[in-house]
């Protein structure tokens, strides 16, 4: 149990375009999902918390108008990188809280490699 | 500021021996701690966790120790196996949000 998927696993887009990344909890319902990004050889940095049925909360320094988050159902959260630029190239990873385990453990998706040319 | 620190960027250990990974934190409000294993270009895999009200949790080859007074936790892997070679991240939870350390790359030598 506690499987999280992400789609796509990698994407290349041109500067100025938008890219949508999907995060799904496959075998449990997740009222809360999280979005992280990881730069090469660095740790995971929390970008935002995605709450089902309400607005996402963003960490300091993360532009909410650039990184749009939608959590329309208990199993799906999406991250849209709008007007992408080369500096947005990164590894984006989502996670979901599994309340069956008490809610502290987060289970991560496999990540999405975004390259903006 | 980095609230969770893993000061050893790498660790090399012989197969069959014990691997000890260390993690320090600064925020005494953290109430839960987790260890994750990660391969390149993949998401982290949950390994083991511990509540702040406990000092030890064991699951198979993995044991996590928590010393709250020292704000320090460690992960012991015994015996180490070649498949354990990966990057290990320590994470601390506050209001269910995780702060990660920089990671320790473990290499298990045959």
PDB file of C-alpha atoms in Angstrom, chain B residues 5-89:
ATOM      1  CA  UNK B   5      21.659  18.764   9.166  1.00  0.00           C
ATOM      2  CA  UNK B   6      23.445  15.683   7.973  1.00  0.00           C
ATOM      3  CA  UNK B   7      27.082  16.569   8.365  1.00  0.00           C
ATOM      4  CA  UNK B   8      28.514  13.507   6.658  1.00  0.00           C
ATOM      5  CA  UNK B   9      27.985  13.746   2.902  1.00  0.00           C
ATOM      6  CA  UNK B  10      29.190  10.195   2.357  1.00  0.00           C
ATOM      7  CA  UNK B  11      29.766   6.894   4.120  1.00  0.00           C
ATOM      8  CA  UNK B  12      31.548   3.793   2.862  1.00  0.00           C
ATOM      9  CA  UNK B  13      30.996   0.506   4.669  1.00  0.00           C
ATOM     10  CA  UNK B  14      31.869  -3.102   4.043  1.00  0.00           C
ATOM     11  CA  UNK B  15      29.106  -5.547   3.320  1.00  0.00           C
ATOM     12  CA  UNK B  16      27.884  -7.228   6.481  1.00  0.00           C
ATOM     13  CA  UNK B  17      29.056  -4.444   8.784  1.00  0.00           C
ATOM     14  CA  UNK B  18      26.969  -1.778  10.457  1.00  0.00           C
ATOM     15  CA  UNK B  19      26.149   1.547   8.790  1.00  0.00           C
ATOM     16  CA  UNK B  20      25.525   4.453  11.132  1.00  0.00           C
ATOM     17  CA  UNK B  21      24.036   7.630   9.729  1.00  0.00           C
ATOM     18  CA  UNK B  22      23.700  10.744  11.828  1.00  0.00           C
ATOM     19  CA  UNK B  23      21.356  13.699  11.796  1.00  0.00           C
ATOM     20  CA  UNK B  24      21.139  16.837  13.936  1.00  0.00           C
ATOM     21  CA  UNK B  25      18.298  19.304  14.209  1.00  0.00           C
ATOM     22  CA  UNK B  26      17.848  22.704  15.738  1.00  0.00           C
ATOM     23  CA  UNK B  27      14.108  23.105  16.230  1.00  0.00           C
ATOM     24  CA  UNK B  28      12.921  21.489  19.448  1.00  0.00           C
ATOM     25  CA  UNK B  29       9.312  21.707  18.198  1.00  0.00           C
ATOM     26  CA  UNK B  30       9.799  18.902  15.670  1.00  0.00           C
ATOM     27  CA  UNK B  31       7.520  16.079  16.777  1.00  0.00           C
ATOM     28  CA  UNK B  32       8.312  13.274  14.376  1.00  0.00           C
ATOM     29  CA  UNK B  33      11.390  12.122  12.524  1.00  0.00           C
ATOM     30  CA  UNK B  34      11.757   9.984   9.428  1.00  0.00           C
ATOM     31  CA  UNK B  35      14.455   8.401   7.318  1.00  0.00           C
ATOM     32  CA  UNK B  36      14.166   8.024   3.569  1.00  0.00           C
ATOM     33  CA  UNK B  37      16.293   6.240   1.008  1.00  0.00           C
ATOM     34  CA  UNK B  38      16.659   7.680  -2.464  1.00  0.00           C
ATOM     35  CA  UNK B  39      18.133   6.606  -5.763  1.00  0.00           C
ATOM     36  CA  UNK B  40      19.008   9.161  -8.481  1.00  0.00           C
ATOM     37  CA  UNK B  41      16.042  10.370 -10.526  1.00  0.00           C
ATOM     38  CA  UNK B  42      13.579   8.597  -8.227  1.00  0.00           C
ATOM     39  CA  UNK B  43      11.395   9.710  -5.358  1.00  0.00           C
ATOM     40  CA  UNK B  44      12.431   8.974  -1.761  1.00  0.00           C
ATOM     41  CA  UNK B  45      11.346   5.684  -0.245  1.00  0.00           C
ATOM     42  CA  UNK B  46      10.185   5.681   3.365  1.00  0.00           C
ATOM     43  CA  UNK B  47      12.342   3.533   5.630  1.00  0.00           C
ATOM     44  CA  UNK B  48      11.552   4.093   9.276  1.00  0.00           C
ATOM     45  CA  UNK B  49      10.273   6.774  11.611  1.00  0.00           C
ATOM     46  CA  UNK B  50      10.169   7.703  15.251  1.00  0.00           C
ATOM     47  CA  UNK B  51       7.952   9.866  17.380  1.00  0.00           C
ATOM     48  CA  UNK B  52       9.560  12.526  19.543  1.00  0.00           C
ATOM     49  CA  UNK B  53       8.213  10.792  22.632  1.00  0.00           C
ATOM     50  CA  UNK B  54      10.283   7.680  21.962  1.00  0.00           C
ATOM     51  CA  UNK B  55      14.010   7.060  21.897  1.00  0.00           C
ATOM     52  CA  UNK B  56      14.236   3.962  19.738  1.00  0.00           C
ATOM     53  CA  UNK B  57      12.355   2.265  16.953  1.00  0.00           C
ATOM     54  CA  UNK B  58      13.390  -0.917  15.211  1.00  0.00           C
ATOM     55  CA  UNK B  59      12.223  -2.495  11.978  1.00  0.00           C
ATOM     56  CA  UNK B  60      14.187  -5.424  10.672  1.00  0.00           C
ATOM     57  CA  UNK B  61      17.719  -4.325   9.806  1.00  0.00           C
ATOM     58  CA  UNK B  62      16.904  -0.684  10.519  1.00  0.00           C
ATOM     59  CA  UNK B  63      16.956   0.986  13.931  1.00  0.00           C
ATOM     60  CA  UNK B  64      16.476   4.671  14.585  1.00  0.00           C
ATOM     61  CA  UNK B  65      17.665   6.259  17.823  1.00  0.00           C
ATOM     62  CA  UNK B  66      16.527   9.654  19.054  1.00  0.00           C
ATOM     63  CA  UNK B  67      18.342  11.761  21.654  1.00  0.00           C
ATOM     64  CA  UNK B  68      16.100  14.747  22.258  1.00  0.00           C
ATOM     65  CA  UNK B  69      18.386  16.471  24.714  1.00  0.00           C
ATOM     66  CA  UNK B  70      21.146  16.479  22.120  1.00  0.00           C
ATOM     67  CA  UNK B  71      18.722  17.090  19.212  1.00  0.00           C
ATOM     68  CA  UNK B  72      20.301  14.170  17.459  1.00  0.00           C
ATOM     69  CA  UNK B  73      19.073  11.065  15.744  1.00  0.00           C
ATOM     70  CA  UNK B  74      20.813   8.212  14.048  1.00  0.00           C
ATOM     71  CA  UNK B  75      19.954   5.364  11.731  1.00  0.00           C
ATOM     72  CA  UNK B  76      21.655   2.021  12.137  1.00  0.00           C
ATOM     73  CA  UNK B  77      21.587  -0.511   9.323  1.00  0.00           C
ATOM     74  CA  UNK B  78      22.865  -3.944  10.200  1.00  0.00           C
ATOM     75  CA  UNK B  79      24.017  -5.946   8.400  1.00  0.00           C
ATOM     76  CA  UNK B  80      24.691  -3.628   5.463  1.00  0.00           C
ATOM     77  CA  UNK B  81      23.921  -5.087   2.041  1.00  0.00           C
ATOM     78  CA  UNK B  82      24.959  -3.967  -1.473  1.00  0.00           C
ATOM     79  CA  UNK B  83      21.365  -2.957  -2.188  1.00  0.00           C
ATOM     80  CA  UNK B  84      21.606  -0.419   0.623  1.00  0.00           C
ATOM     81  CA  UNK B  85      23.875   1.769  -1.500  1.00  0.00           C
ATOM     82  CA  UNK B  86      21.860   4.967  -1.993  1.00  0.00           C
ATOM     83  CA  UNK B  87      21.376   8.469  -0.607  1.00  0.00           C
ATOM     84  CA  UNK B  88      19.743   8.582   2.812  1.00  0.00           C
ATOM     85  CA  UNK B  89      17.771  11.608   3.934  1.00  0.00           C
TER      86      UNK B  89
END
